[in-house]
Short mmCIF file of C-alpha atoms (C1' of nucleotides) in Angstrom, two decimals:
data_model
loop_
_atom_site.label_atom_id
_atom_site.label_comp_id
_atom_site.label_asym_id
_atom_site.label_seq_id
_atom_site.Cartn_x
_atom_site.Cartn_y
_atom_site.Cartn_z
CA MET A 401 18.51 37.30 -35.14
CA ARG A 402 19.75 34.08 -36.98
CA LYS A 403 23.29 34.65 -36.50
CA ARG A 404 23.05 35.69 -33.03
CA ASN A 405 25.25 32.47 -32.33
CA ALA A 406 28.08 34.29 -33.70
CA PHE A 407 28.39 37.34 -31.32
CA ARG A 408 27.29 36.07 -28.04
CA PRO A 409 29.48 37.06 -25.09
CA LYS A 410 28.57 40.91 -25.31
CA THR A 411 27.33 42.47 -22.08
CA GLU A 412 29.68 42.94 -19.30
CA GLU A 413 27.28 40.98 -17.11
CA GLU A 414 27.55 38.20 -19.43
CA VAL A 415 31.32 37.98 -19.54
CA VAL A 416 31.30 38.10 -15.75
CA PHE A 417 28.71 35.48 -15.51
CA LEU A 418 30.64 33.04 -17.86
CA GLU A 419 33.71 33.72 -15.84
CA THR A 420 32.06 32.67 -12.76
CA LEU A 421 30.71 29.47 -14.54
CA LYS A 422 34.17 28.46 -15.40
CA SER A 423 34.89 28.28 -11.74
CA GLU A 424 31.61 26.19 -11.18
CA HIS A 425 33.07 23.22 -12.89
CA LEU A 426 32.54 19.80 -11.48
CA ARG A 427 34.04 16.25 -12.65
CA LEU A 428 32.23 13.02 -12.01
CA PRO A 429 33.33 9.58 -12.88
CA ALA A 430 31.70 7.21 -15.26
CA GLY A 431 28.60 5.79 -13.65
CA ALA A 432 27.85 8.42 -11.48
CA ASP A 433 24.42 9.83 -10.74
CA ILE A 434 24.10 13.47 -12.18
CA ILE A 435 20.49 13.84 -11.41
CA HIS A 436 18.55 11.37 -9.22
CA PRO A 437 15.00 10.53 -10.10
CA GLU A 438 12.55 12.27 -7.85
CA GLN A 439 15.26 14.46 -6.58
CA ASN A 440 14.15 17.94 -5.50
CA GLY A 441 15.76 21.11 -6.54
CA ALA A 442 18.18 19.90 -9.00
CA GLU A 443 20.59 22.16 -10.81
CA LEU A 444 21.22 22.94 -14.46
CA TYR A 445 24.20 21.74 -16.18
CA THR A 446 25.87 21.81 -19.43
CA VAL A 447 28.02 19.03 -20.39
CA PHE A 448 31.61 20.26 -20.98
CA SER A 449 33.18 17.00 -21.77
CA GLY A 450 32.08 13.18 -21.80
CA TRP A 451 28.85 11.55 -22.37
CA ALA A 452 25.77 10.98 -20.25
CA PHE A 453 22.10 9.88 -20.50
CA ARG A 454 18.63 10.53 -19.25
CA TYR A 455 16.36 7.87 -18.30
CA LYS A 456 13.12 7.05 -16.68
CA GLU A 457 12.03 3.71 -15.28
CA LEU A 458 8.94 1.83 -14.06
CA PRO A 459 8.50 0.50 -10.56
CA ASP A 460 9.29 -3.07 -11.80
CA GLY A 461 12.67 -2.12 -13.12
CA ARG A 462 11.81 -1.70 -16.78
CA ARG A 463 14.20 1.37 -17.82
CA GLN A 464 13.98 3.58 -20.88
CA ILE A 465 16.84 5.81 -21.96
CA LEU A 466 15.39 9.13 -23.12
CA SER A 467 18.23 10.85 -24.67
CA ILE A 468 22.14 10.78 -24.80
CA ALA A 469 23.88 13.91 -23.75
CA LEU A 470 27.02 15.01 -25.61
CA PRO A 471 29.41 17.99 -24.83
CA GLY A 472 27.31 21.29 -25.21
CA ASP A 473 24.04 19.77 -24.24
CA LEU A 474 22.04 20.89 -21.25
CA LEU A 475 21.09 18.50 -18.58
CA GLY A 476 18.40 19.28 -15.94
CA LEU A 477 16.41 22.10 -17.41
CA GLN A 478 13.15 20.53 -16.35
CA ALA A 479 14.43 19.49 -13.09
CA SER A 480 15.44 23.02 -12.31
CA LEU A 481 12.45 24.83 -13.72
CA PHE A 482 10.05 22.31 -11.80
CA GLU A 483 10.12 21.18 -8.28
CA LYS A 484 11.00 17.86 -8.87
CA ALA A 485 13.19 15.87 -11.29
CA LEU A 486 11.02 13.71 -13.41
CA TYR A 487 13.93 11.54 -14.80
CA GLY A 488 17.34 10.49 -13.73
CA ALA A 489 20.69 11.20 -15.48
CA ILE A 490 23.76 9.15 -15.18
CA ALA A 491 27.44 9.73 -16.56
CA LEU A 492 28.53 7.34 -19.29
CA THR A 493 32.08 8.18 -19.26
CA ASP A 494 34.04 10.68 -16.92
CA VAL A 495 32.21 13.93 -17.40
CA GLU A 496 32.95 17.53 -16.77
CA LEU A 497 29.96 19.67 -16.14
CA CYS A 498 29.30 23.46 -15.92
CA LEU A 499 26.82 24.34 -13.02
CA ILE A 500 24.26 26.95 -13.89
CA PRO A 501 22.77 27.44 -10.45
CA ARG A 502 18.93 27.35 -10.50
CA ARG A 503 18.53 30.24 -8.36
CA LYS A 504 20.11 32.44 -10.95
CA LEU A 505 17.92 31.25 -13.63
CA TRP A 506 15.21 33.98 -13.26
CA SER A 507 17.99 36.64 -13.25
CA ILE A 508 19.42 35.29 -16.59
CA PHE A 509 16.15 35.86 -17.95
CA GLU A 510 15.88 39.41 -16.59
CA ARG A 511 19.30 40.58 -17.38
CA MET A 512 20.88 38.44 -20.09
CA PRO A 513 18.26 37.83 -22.74
CA ALA A 514 20.73 36.50 -25.27
CA PHE A 515 21.77 33.78 -22.81
CA ALA A 516 18.05 32.92 -21.94
CA TYR A 517 17.30 32.73 -25.73
CA ASP A 518 20.12 30.19 -26.06
CA LEU A 519 18.76 28.13 -23.16
CA THR A 520 15.40 28.02 -24.95
CA TRP A 521 17.08 27.17 -28.25
CA LEU A 522 18.79 24.22 -26.65
CA ALA A 523 15.61 23.06 -24.97
CA ALA A 524 13.76 23.29 -28.40
CA GLN A 525 16.88 21.34 -29.91
CA SER A 526 16.61 18.56 -27.33
CA GLU A 527 12.85 18.40 -28.03
CA ALA A 528 13.68 17.69 -31.57
CA ILE A 529 15.89 15.09 -30.57
CA LEU A 530 13.07 13.61 -28.39
CA ASP A 531 10.69 13.58 -31.35
CA GLU A 532 13.01 11.63 -33.42
CA ASN A 533 13.59 9.02 -30.69
CA LEU A 534 9.87 8.65 -30.40
CA LEU A 535 9.61 8.14 -34.04
CA THR A 536 12.35 5.55 -33.76
CA VAL A 537 10.90 3.65 -30.83
CA GLY A 538 7.42 3.78 -32.17
CA ARG A 539 7.63 2.99 -35.77
CA ARG A 540 10.98 1.57 -36.79
CA SER A 541 11.94 -2.01 -36.96
CA ALA A 542 14.73 -3.37 -34.50
CA ALA A 543 17.44 -3.17 -37.13
CA GLU A 544 16.31 0.35 -38.33
CA ARG A 545 16.23 1.53 -34.61
CA ILE A 546 19.80 0.44 -34.19
CA ALA A 547 20.97 1.88 -37.39
CA SER A 548 19.14 5.09 -36.50
CA LEU A 549 20.46 5.45 -33.23
CA PHE A 550 24.01 5.03 -34.42
CA ALA A 551 23.59 7.30 -37.32
CA GLY A 552 22.06 9.99 -35.24
CA LEU A 553 24.92 9.77 -32.57
CA PHE A 554 27.58 9.66 -35.21
CA LYS A 555 26.23 12.67 -36.88
CA ARG A 556 26.16 14.69 -33.52
CA ALA A 557 29.49 13.55 -32.66
CA GLU A 558 30.92 14.40 -36.07
CA ALA A 559 29.68 18.05 -35.55
CA LEU A 560 31.54 18.11 -32.37
CA GLY A 561 34.78 17.02 -33.88
CA LEU A 562 34.69 13.76 -31.95
CA VAL A 563 34.99 11.62 -35.17
CA HIS A 564 38.52 10.85 -36.42
CA ASP A 565 39.15 8.47 -39.31
CA ARG A 566 35.57 7.63 -39.48
CA THR A 567 35.66 6.26 -35.98
CA LEU A 568 34.26 7.41 -32.67
CA VAL A 569 34.67 6.41 -29.22
CA PHE A 570 31.53 4.86 -28.13
CA PRO A 571 30.74 4.24 -24.52
CA LEU A 572 27.46 2.62 -24.70
CA THR A 573 27.00 -1.28 -23.76
CA GLN A 574 24.51 -3.33 -25.50
CA GLN A 575 22.30 -2.86 -22.57
CA HIS A 576 22.25 0.79 -22.91
CA VAL A 577 21.38 0.41 -26.73
CA ALA A 578 18.47 -1.95 -25.70
CA ASP A 579 17.25 0.43 -23.16
CA ALA A 580 17.41 3.45 -25.39
CA LEU A 581 15.59 1.61 -28.25
CA GLY A 582 12.79 -0.23 -26.30
CA LEU A 583 14.34 -3.66 -27.09
CA SER A 584 15.65 -6.65 -25.17
CA LEU A 585 19.22 -7.17 -24.65
CA VAL A 586 19.36 -10.55 -26.59
CA HIS A 587 17.55 -9.15 -29.52
CA THR A 588 19.74 -6.11 -29.63
CA ASN A 589 22.69 -8.30 -29.67
CA LYS A 590 21.44 -10.50 -32.47
CA THR A 591 20.29 -7.54 -34.50
CA MET A 592 23.57 -5.67 -34.17
CA ALA A 593 25.45 -8.87 -35.21
CA ARG A 594 23.40 -9.01 -38.31
CA LEU A 595 23.89 -5.35 -39.20
CA LYS A 596 27.68 -5.79 -38.47
CA SER A 597 27.76 -8.74 -40.88
CA LEU A 598 26.20 -6.51 -43.52
CA GLY A 599 29.00 -4.21 -43.14
CA LEU A 600 27.10 -1.27 -42.03
CA PHE A 601 29.25 -0.66 -39.22
CA ALA A 602 32.02 -1.95 -37.03
CA LEU A 603 31.99 -1.81 -33.35
CA ALA A 604 34.80 -3.08 -31.16
CA ASP A 605 36.78 -2.00 -28.08
CA GLY A 606 34.31 0.60 -27.42
CA LYS A 607 34.95 2.29 -30.79
CA LEU A 608 32.24 2.53 -33.53
CA THR A 609 33.19 3.08 -37.14
CA ILE A 610 30.81 3.87 -39.82
CA ASP A 611 32.41 3.82 -43.36
CA ASN A 612 29.25 5.05 -45.14
CA PRO A 613 27.04 7.15 -43.01
CA ARG A 614 25.01 7.73 -46.04
CA ALA A 615 24.19 4.05 -46.43
CA MET A 616 23.62 3.80 -42.75
CA ALA A 617 21.08 6.68 -42.76
CA ARG A 618 19.27 5.12 -45.74
CA PHE A 619 18.86 1.80 -44.02
CA ALA A 620 17.56 3.51 -40.99
CA GLN A 621 15.06 5.58 -42.75
CA HIS A 622 16.72 8.24 -40.90
CA PHE A 623 16.47 11.56 -42.81
CA GLU A 624 17.36 14.52 -40.53
CA LYS A 625 18.30 17.86 -41.67
CA GLU A 626 21.80 19.25 -41.02
CA LEU A 627 22.41 20.44 -37.63
CA SER A 628 22.23 24.23 -37.62
CA PRO A 629 24.96 26.06 -35.78
CA ARG A 630 24.16 26.00 -32.15
CA PRO A 631 24.77 28.24 -29.28
CA ILE A 632 27.68 27.31 -27.16
CA LEU A 633 27.42 26.84 -23.47
CA MET B 1208 10.19 33.15 -8.47
CA ARG B 1209 8.21 30.16 -8.04
CA LYS B 1210 4.97 31.97 -7.93
CA ARG B 1211 5.63 34.09 -10.80
CA ASN B 1212 2.75 32.32 -12.64
CA ALA B 1213 0.40 34.35 -10.38
CA PHE B 1214 1.35 37.85 -11.14
CA ARG B 1215 2.29 37.78 -14.83
CA PRO B 1216 0.89 40.54 -16.82
CA LYS B 1217 2.89 43.42 -15.49
CA THR B 1218 4.80 45.49 -17.89
CA GLU B 1219 2.89 48.16 -19.87
CA GLU B 1220 4.55 46.58 -23.00
CA GLU B 1221 3.39 43.09 -22.02
CA VAL B 1222 -0.23 44.26 -21.65
CA VAL B 1223 0.08 45.87 -25.04
CA PHE B 1224 1.72 42.87 -26.46
CA LEU B 1225 -1.32 40.52 -25.13
CA GLU B 1226 -3.55 42.88 -26.53
CA THR B 1227 -2.21 42.65 -30.09
CA LEU B 1228 -2.26 38.78 -29.68
CA LYS B 1229 -5.99 38.78 -29.03
CA SER B 1230 -6.29 40.33 -32.26
CA GLU B 1231 -3.98 37.80 -34.02
CA HIS B 1232 -6.59 34.87 -33.51
CA LEU B 1233 -6.95 32.18 -36.10
CA ARG B 1234 -9.68 29.46 -36.40
CA LEU B 1235 -9.14 26.13 -38.16
CA PRO B 1236 -11.43 23.37 -38.75
CA ALA B 1237 -10.74 19.75 -37.64
CA GLY B 1238 -8.48 18.04 -39.92
CA ALA B 1239 -6.64 21.17 -41.02
CA ASP B 1240 -2.73 21.37 -41.18
CA ILE B 1241 -1.38 23.76 -38.61
CA ILE B 1242 2.20 23.05 -39.43
CA HIS B 1243 3.39 21.20 -42.53
CA PRO B 1244 6.20 18.85 -42.11
CA GLU B 1245 9.34 20.68 -43.76
CA GLN B 1246 7.59 23.82 -43.81
CA ASN B 1247 9.80 26.77 -43.73
CA GLY B 1248 9.31 29.55 -41.21
CA ALA B 1249 6.45 28.42 -39.51
CA GLU B 1250 4.86 30.61 -36.59
CA LEU B 1251 4.58 29.92 -33.00
CA TYR B 1252 0.98 29.31 -31.68
CA THR B 1253 -0.63 28.73 -28.46
CA VAL B 1254 -3.72 26.55 -28.52
CA PHE B 1255 -6.72 28.77 -27.30
CA SER B 1256 -9.40 26.04 -27.74
CA GLY B 1257 -9.53 22.58 -29.26
CA TRP B 1258 -7.23 19.72 -29.74
CA ALA B 1259 -4.54 19.17 -32.05
CA PHE B 1260 -1.53 16.67 -32.55
CA ARG B 1261 2.09 16.79 -33.59
CA TYR B 1262 3.52 13.85 -35.70
CA LYS B 1263 6.29 12.72 -37.81
CA GLU B 1264 6.35 10.17 -40.53
CA LEU B 1265 8.69 7.89 -42.40
CA PRO B 1266 8.85 8.01 -46.27
CA ASP B 1267 6.98 4.69 -46.64
CA GLY B 1268 4.07 6.29 -44.62
CA ARG B 1269 4.54 4.88 -41.02
CA ARG B 1270 3.48 7.52 -38.78
CA GLN B 1271 4.06 8.43 -35.19
CA ILE B 1272 2.01 10.98 -33.22
CA LEU B 1273 4.40 12.65 -30.93
CA SER B 1274 2.16 14.48 -28.61
CA ILE B 1275 -1.35 15.82 -28.17
CA ALA B 1276 -1.82 19.36 -27.73
CA LEU B 1277 -4.63 20.70 -25.47
CA PRO B 1278 -5.64 24.42 -24.75
CA GLY B 1279 -2.74 26.57 -23.33
CA ASP B 1280 0.03 24.29 -25.09
CA LEU B 1281 2.62 25.75 -27.36
CA LEU B 1282 2.80 24.54 -30.94
CA GLY B 1283 5.77 25.20 -33.25
CA LEU B 1284 8.40 26.46 -30.81
CA GLN B 1285 11.01 24.24 -32.71
CA ALA B 1286 9.57 25.31 -35.92
CA SER B 1287 10.03 28.91 -35.26
CA LEU B 1288 13.47 28.73 -33.57
CA PHE B 1289 14.98 26.58 -36.47
CA GLU B 1290 14.52 27.31 -40.18
CA LYS B 1291 12.51 24.30 -41.03
CA ALA B 1292 9.74 22.45 -39.03
CA LEU B 1293 10.76 18.91 -38.41
CA TYR B 1294 7.22 17.68 -37.70
CA GLY B 1295 3.69 18.41 -38.67
CA ALA B 1296 0.82 19.43 -36.59
CA ILE B 1297 -2.84 18.65 -37.47
CA ALA B 1298 -6.18 19.95 -35.76
CA LEU B 1299 -8.19 17.22 -34.24
CA THR B 1300 -11.08 19.23 -33.53
CA ASP B 1301 -11.90 22.96 -34.55
CA VAL B 1302 -9.39 24.98 -33.07
CA GLU B 1303 -8.58 28.63 -32.11
CA LEU B 1304 -5.04 29.46 -32.19
CA CYS B 1305 -3.24 32.59 -30.89
CA LEU B 1306 -0.37 33.64 -33.03
CA ILE B 1307 2.94 34.79 -31.70
CA PRO B 1308 4.74 35.92 -34.82
CA ARG B 1309 8.37 34.37 -35.01
CA ARG B 1310 9.90 37.70 -36.08
CA LYS B 1311 8.77 38.99 -32.52
CA LEU B 1312 10.51 36.24 -30.67
CA TRP B 1313 13.73 37.85 -30.12
CA SER B 1314 12.32 41.06 -28.89
CA ILE B 1315 10.24 39.02 -26.44
CA PHE B 1316 13.44 37.78 -24.77
CA GLU B 1317 14.87 41.38 -24.96
CA ARG B 1318 11.96 43.09 -23.55
CA MET B 1319 9.62 40.87 -21.76
CA PRO B 1320 11.55 38.39 -19.77
CA ALA B 1321 8.74 37.13 -17.86
CA PHE B 1322 7.02 36.06 -20.96
CA ALA B 1323 10.33 34.58 -22.26
CA TYR B 1324 10.51 32.64 -19.07
CA ASP B 1325 7.03 31.22 -19.57
CA LEU B 1326 7.87 30.16 -23.08
CA THR B 1327 10.95 28.21 -21.72
CA TRP B 1328 8.67 26.69 -18.82
CA LEU B 1329 6.17 25.44 -21.41
CA ALA B 1330 8.94 24.05 -23.57
CA ALA B 1331 10.31 22.12 -20.53
CA GLN B 1332 6.78 20.95 -19.82
CA SER B 1333 6.21 19.53 -23.33
CA GLU B 1334 9.70 17.99 -23.03
CA ALA B 1335 8.42 16.25 -19.86
CA ILE B 1336 5.48 15.02 -21.73
CA LEU B 1337 7.61 13.62 -24.60
CA ASP B 1338 9.75 11.94 -21.96
CA GLU B 1339 6.69 10.10 -20.67
CA ASN B 1340 5.46 9.14 -23.96
CA LEU B 1341 8.84 7.58 -24.85
CA LEU B 1342 8.74 5.62 -21.70
CA THR B 1343 5.38 4.55 -22.75
CA VAL B 1344 6.12 3.58 -26.26
CA GLY B 1345 9.35 1.93 -25.32
CA ARG B 1346 8.56 0.04 -22.31
CA ARG B 1347 5.00 -0.38 -21.70
CA SER B 1348 2.75 -3.31 -22.94
CA ALA B 1349 0.03 -2.39 -25.28
CA ALA B 1350 -2.62 -2.55 -22.54
CA GLU B 1351 -0.59 -0.44 -20.36
CA ARG B 1352 0.13 2.10 -23.31
CA ILE B 1353 -3.52 2.56 -23.83
CA ALA B 1354 -4.29 3.09 -20.33
CA SER B 1355 -1.29 5.28 -19.78
CA LEU B 1356 -2.56 7.66 -22.82
CA PHE B 1357 -5.95 7.82 -21.33
CA ALA B 1358 -4.96 8.43 -18.00
CA GLY B 1359 -2.52 11.11 -18.94
CA LEU B 1360 -5.00 12.88 -21.23
CA PHE B 1361 -7.71 12.53 -18.53
CA LYS B 1362 -5.42 14.23 -16.03
CA ARG B 1363 -4.42 17.13 -18.23
CA ALA B 1364 -8.02 17.63 -19.40
CA GLU B 1365 -9.20 17.64 -15.73
CA ALA B 1366 -6.78 20.36 -14.92
CA LEU B 1367 -8.24 22.38 -17.72
CA GLY B 1368 -11.79 21.91 -16.38
CA LEU B 1369 -12.64 19.76 -19.55
CA VAL B 1370 -13.86 17.00 -17.65
CA HIS B 1371 -17.59 16.97 -16.39
CA ASP B 1372 -19.16 14.17 -14.60
CA ARG B 1373 -16.20 11.99 -14.95
CA THR B 1374 -16.35 12.39 -18.67
CA LEU B 1375 -14.56 14.08 -21.53
CA VAL B 1376 -15.21 14.80 -25.07
CA PHE B 1377 -12.53 12.66 -26.86
CA PRO B 1378 -11.71 13.23 -30.40
CA LEU B 1379 -9.28 10.69 -31.13
CA THR B 1380 -10.02 7.70 -33.48
CA GLN B 1381 -8.55 4.43 -32.80
CA GLN B 1382 -6.09 5.06 -35.64
CA HIS B 1383 -4.93 8.10 -33.78
CA VAL B 1384 -4.39 6.10 -30.65
CA ALA B 1385 -2.52 3.47 -32.51
CA ASP B 1386 -0.34 6.00 -34.16
CA ALA B 1387 0.45 7.57 -30.74
CA LEU B 1388 1.40 4.42 -29.15
CA GLY B 1389 3.33 2.47 -31.81
CA LEU B 1390 0.71 0.03 -32.26
CA SER B 1391 -1.32 -1.40 -35.17
CA LEU B 1392 -4.88 -0.38 -35.48
CA VAL B 1393 -6.17 -3.95 -35.23
CA HIS B 1394 -4.34 -4.69 -32.01
CA THR B 1395 -5.22 -1.32 -30.62
CA ASN B 1396 -8.89 -2.27 -31.21
CA LYS B 1397 -8.65 -5.57 -29.61
CA THR B 1398 -6.68 -4.34 -26.57
CA MET B 1399 -9.12 -1.40 -26.11
CA ALA B 1400 -12.06 -3.84 -26.24
CA ARG B 1401 -10.24 -5.82 -23.40
CA LEU B 1402 -9.72 -2.92 -21.28
CA LYS B 1403 -13.20 -1.79 -21.64
CA SER B 1404 -14.66 -5.08 -20.62
CA LEU B 1405 -12.51 -4.89 -17.68
CA GLY B 1406 -14.36 -1.85 -16.74
CA LEU B 1407 -11.52 0.40 -16.64
CA PHE B 1408 -13.04 3.09 -18.83
CA ALA B 1409 -15.95 3.55 -21.29
CA LEU B 1410 -15.72 5.15 -24.57
CA ALA B 1411 -18.65 5.77 -27.01
CA ASP B 1412 -19.88 8.55 -29.15
CA GLY B 1413 -16.52 10.53 -28.90
CA LYS B 1414 -16.89 10.57 -25.13
CA LEU B 1415 -14.42 9.01 -22.60
CA THR B 1416 -15.41 8.41 -19.14
CA ILE B 1417 -13.14 7.06 -16.44
CA ASP B 1418 -14.71 6.08 -13.18
CA ASN B 1419 -11.68 5.35 -11.33
CA PRO B 1420 -8.73 7.35 -12.64
CA ARG B 1421 -6.62 5.86 -9.65
CA ALA B 1422 -7.23 2.21 -10.72
CA MET B 1423 -6.44 3.45 -14.32
CA ALA B 1424 -3.10 4.79 -13.47
CA ARG B 1425 -2.28 1.96 -11.30
CA PHE B 1426 -3.01 -0.42 -14.27
CA ALA B 1427 -1.00 1.68 -16.59
CA GLN B 1428 2.08 1.87 -14.31
CA HIS B 1429 1.57 5.69 -14.73
CA PHE B 1430 2.96 7.54 -11.84
CA GLU B 1431 3.28 11.16 -12.62
CA LYS B 1432 3.32 13.84 -10.27
CA GLU B 1433 0.58 16.53 -9.99
CA LEU B 1434 0.75 19.27 -12.62
CA SER B 1435 2.17 22.32 -11.06
CA PRO B 1436 0.43 25.52 -11.87
CA ARG B 1437 1.47 26.78 -15.27
CA PRO B 1438 1.82 29.94 -16.87
CA ILE B 1439 -1.00 30.96 -19.18
CA LEU B 1440 -0.77 31.93 -22.77
"C1'" DC C 1173 -28.83 3.83 -53.32
"C1'" DG C 1174 -24.00 3.73 -53.09
"C1'" DC C 1175 -19.99 5.26 -50.82
"C1'" DA C 1176 -16.83 6.34 -47.08
"C1'" DG C 1177 -14.90 6.46 -42.59
"C1'" DG C 1178 -14.48 4.23 -38.43
"C1'" DC C 1179 -14.98 0.08 -35.58
"C1'" DT C 1180 -14.92 -5.22 -35.24
"C1'" DT C 1181 -13.57 -9.86 -35.77
"C1'" DG C 1182 -11.01 -14.07 -37.16
"C1'" DA C 1183 -7.03 -16.52 -39.05
"C1'" DT C 1184 -2.17 -16.65 -39.62
"C1'" DG C 1185 2.66 -15.59 -39.28
"C1'" DC C 1186 6.70 -13.09 -37.88
"C1'" DT C 1187 9.24 -10.12 -34.75
"C1'" DA C 1188 10.98 -9.84 -30.74
"C1'" DA C 1189 10.76 -11.40 -25.64
"C1'" DT C 1190 12.10 -14.69 -22.39
"C1'" DC C 1191 14.82 -18.53 -20.48
"C1'" DA C 1192 19.14 -20.68 -19.96
"C1'" DA C 1193 23.80 -21.20 -20.83
"C1'" DT C 1194 28.46 -20.34 -22.19
"C1'" DC C 1195 32.52 -17.58 -22.93
"C1'" DG C 1196 36.26 -14.05 -22.81
"C1'" DA C 1197 38.43 -10.22 -20.49
"C1'" DC C 1198 39.51 -8.40 -16.36
"C1'" DG C 1199 40.40 -7.62 -11.61
"C1'" DT C 1200 40.84 -9.27 -6.78
"C1'" DG C 1201 42.56 -11.73 -2.88
"C1'" DG C 1202 44.69 -15.75 -1.07
"C1'" DC D 17 49.97 -17.89 -9.79
"C1'" DC D 18 45.57 -19.32 -9.81
"C1'" DA D 19 40.68 -19.77 -8.24
"C1'" DC D 20 37.00 -16.66 -8.12
"C1'" DG D 21 33.60 -13.27 -9.18
"C1'" DT D 22 31.93 -9.75 -12.29
"C1'" DC D 23 30.63 -7.64 -16.37
"C1'" DG D 24 29.67 -7.69 -21.01
"C1'" DA D 25 28.83 -10.26 -25.35
"C1'" DT D 26 27.12 -14.20 -27.41
"C1'" DT D 27 24.17 -18.33 -28.78
"C1'" DG D 28 20.29 -21.58 -29.02
"C1'" DA D 29 15.48 -22.92 -28.00
"C1'" DT D 30 11.04 -21.56 -26.98
"C1'" DT D 31 6.94 -18.65 -26.59
"C1'" DA D 32 4.02 -14.58 -26.46
"C1'" DG D 33 2.80 -10.57 -28.24
"C1'" DC D 34 1.66 -7.99 -31.90
"C1'" DA D 35 1.52 -7.23 -37.11
"C1'" DT D 36 -0.66 -8.41 -41.09
"C1'" DC D 37 -4.17 -10.11 -44.11
"C1'" DA D 38 -9.12 -10.25 -45.10
"C1'" DA D 39 -13.60 -9.67 -44.31
"C1'" DG D 40 -17.72 -7.59 -42.45
"C1'" DC D 41 -20.64 -4.13 -39.98
"C1'" DC D 42 -22.39 -0.03 -38.81
"C1'" DT D 43 -23.66 5.05 -39.51
"C1'" DG D 44 -23.86 9.29 -41.87
"C1'" DC D 45 -24.30 11.51 -46.08
"C1'" DG D 46 -24.45 13.22 -50.80
#
DNA sequence: CGCAGGCTTGATGCTAATCAATCGACGTGG
DNA sequence: CCACGTCGATTGATTAGCATCAAGCCTGCG
């Protein structure tokens, strides 16, 4: 059961389904709305390439970024399981998404249990990331928060092969970082400057380099286990 | 598909399975560890009665409560899907739990798709609650956080029929509230006192009463949709 | 009686928010 | 080519919100 990830596309039906998925591709430019808050009947996507984020906001405009989606992550599971999306999602870079039509969801459970299992696995995975984010925002200092965010994203990106030469294309603005961490823009800027001058990381031209991820993680009080092999798509 | 919640126990197999579940009941006293952080191979439970909470902590002792589990909620989905629990769970009151053995998980997906679907639905639901908590901790003021926590718990408890005469048995200490909201104990105490004197709620002898849940929600900037009907067990 | 757990209260200080500019890079239209 | 607007990053000054420290106060309990 543990190695199910290895031999996935099995059933005839699954193969066919995955085929149709390939056709149901869509591309959106950076900044585009993927899911609109309050939207009814949103679809389920998996991110094929590019970055996106999920967020919620209060009536007066305060915004909290909930999680960052990298390739392979699901977007819109809640939205497609419930009537209404309870959050928004926006593309950070140009993205390619695979559509999994919500009306097929139930039939996936009925006829493709392996696929359904993966779906649930991914949902649990994103819950784990949310847990960590909540710990970060609730209990870490500003400097730790930034280090923690960077360390976590770096690790996830690394597992996806997005890191070359210790550096990573990094599309978040300081405003995004602030919104993700529950900090103000100004304080984020100042704290980032301090961490940079400590040599924990470098960030320029939209590229993040971390020479010593261990030191980073230690500074951040960020001790997550290795990412286990994940189901694809 | 939307009303699946209504006619659930269908298959012969499901009925049998639910039967065996009833036997796999366990009781724990208030304060007991349900899931130990770092524990390997934790099981999956649903809370049958009582309250519990999930938490993470940093090496230096800072603790963040991630979510509060009420009757009907799942505990340990991540822990049973992954190798290792990434968080802990502790009983707030005496609790009764139903055990869903992790080794049966895969066969549930294979043979009881309706049940698997419910599992996923509940996972998505708890993700929605985490999203809201993250918004609370990241962007709301101390007073709003407290109001938001109380309003949210009150609403959930109400849906479960736990509220009588506008009051609710409330087993959280101020320390728990502080840990859930990313606040210090002292500040929590002072802010709660202020809200009480504003007449937003009353809390004494472990009982919470909210006369005007609307006003509470408004104060908290807490605007969640109604809870849709949920799958049971 | 002594102790522990939970709740309160006051004093003090730091962290991070807010306010207010400024600056550079970039793109656009006249 | 240059004036202009925009967007993101940066910096300094000030303030507010919350943390921390340090007692003290109940109540229940062995």
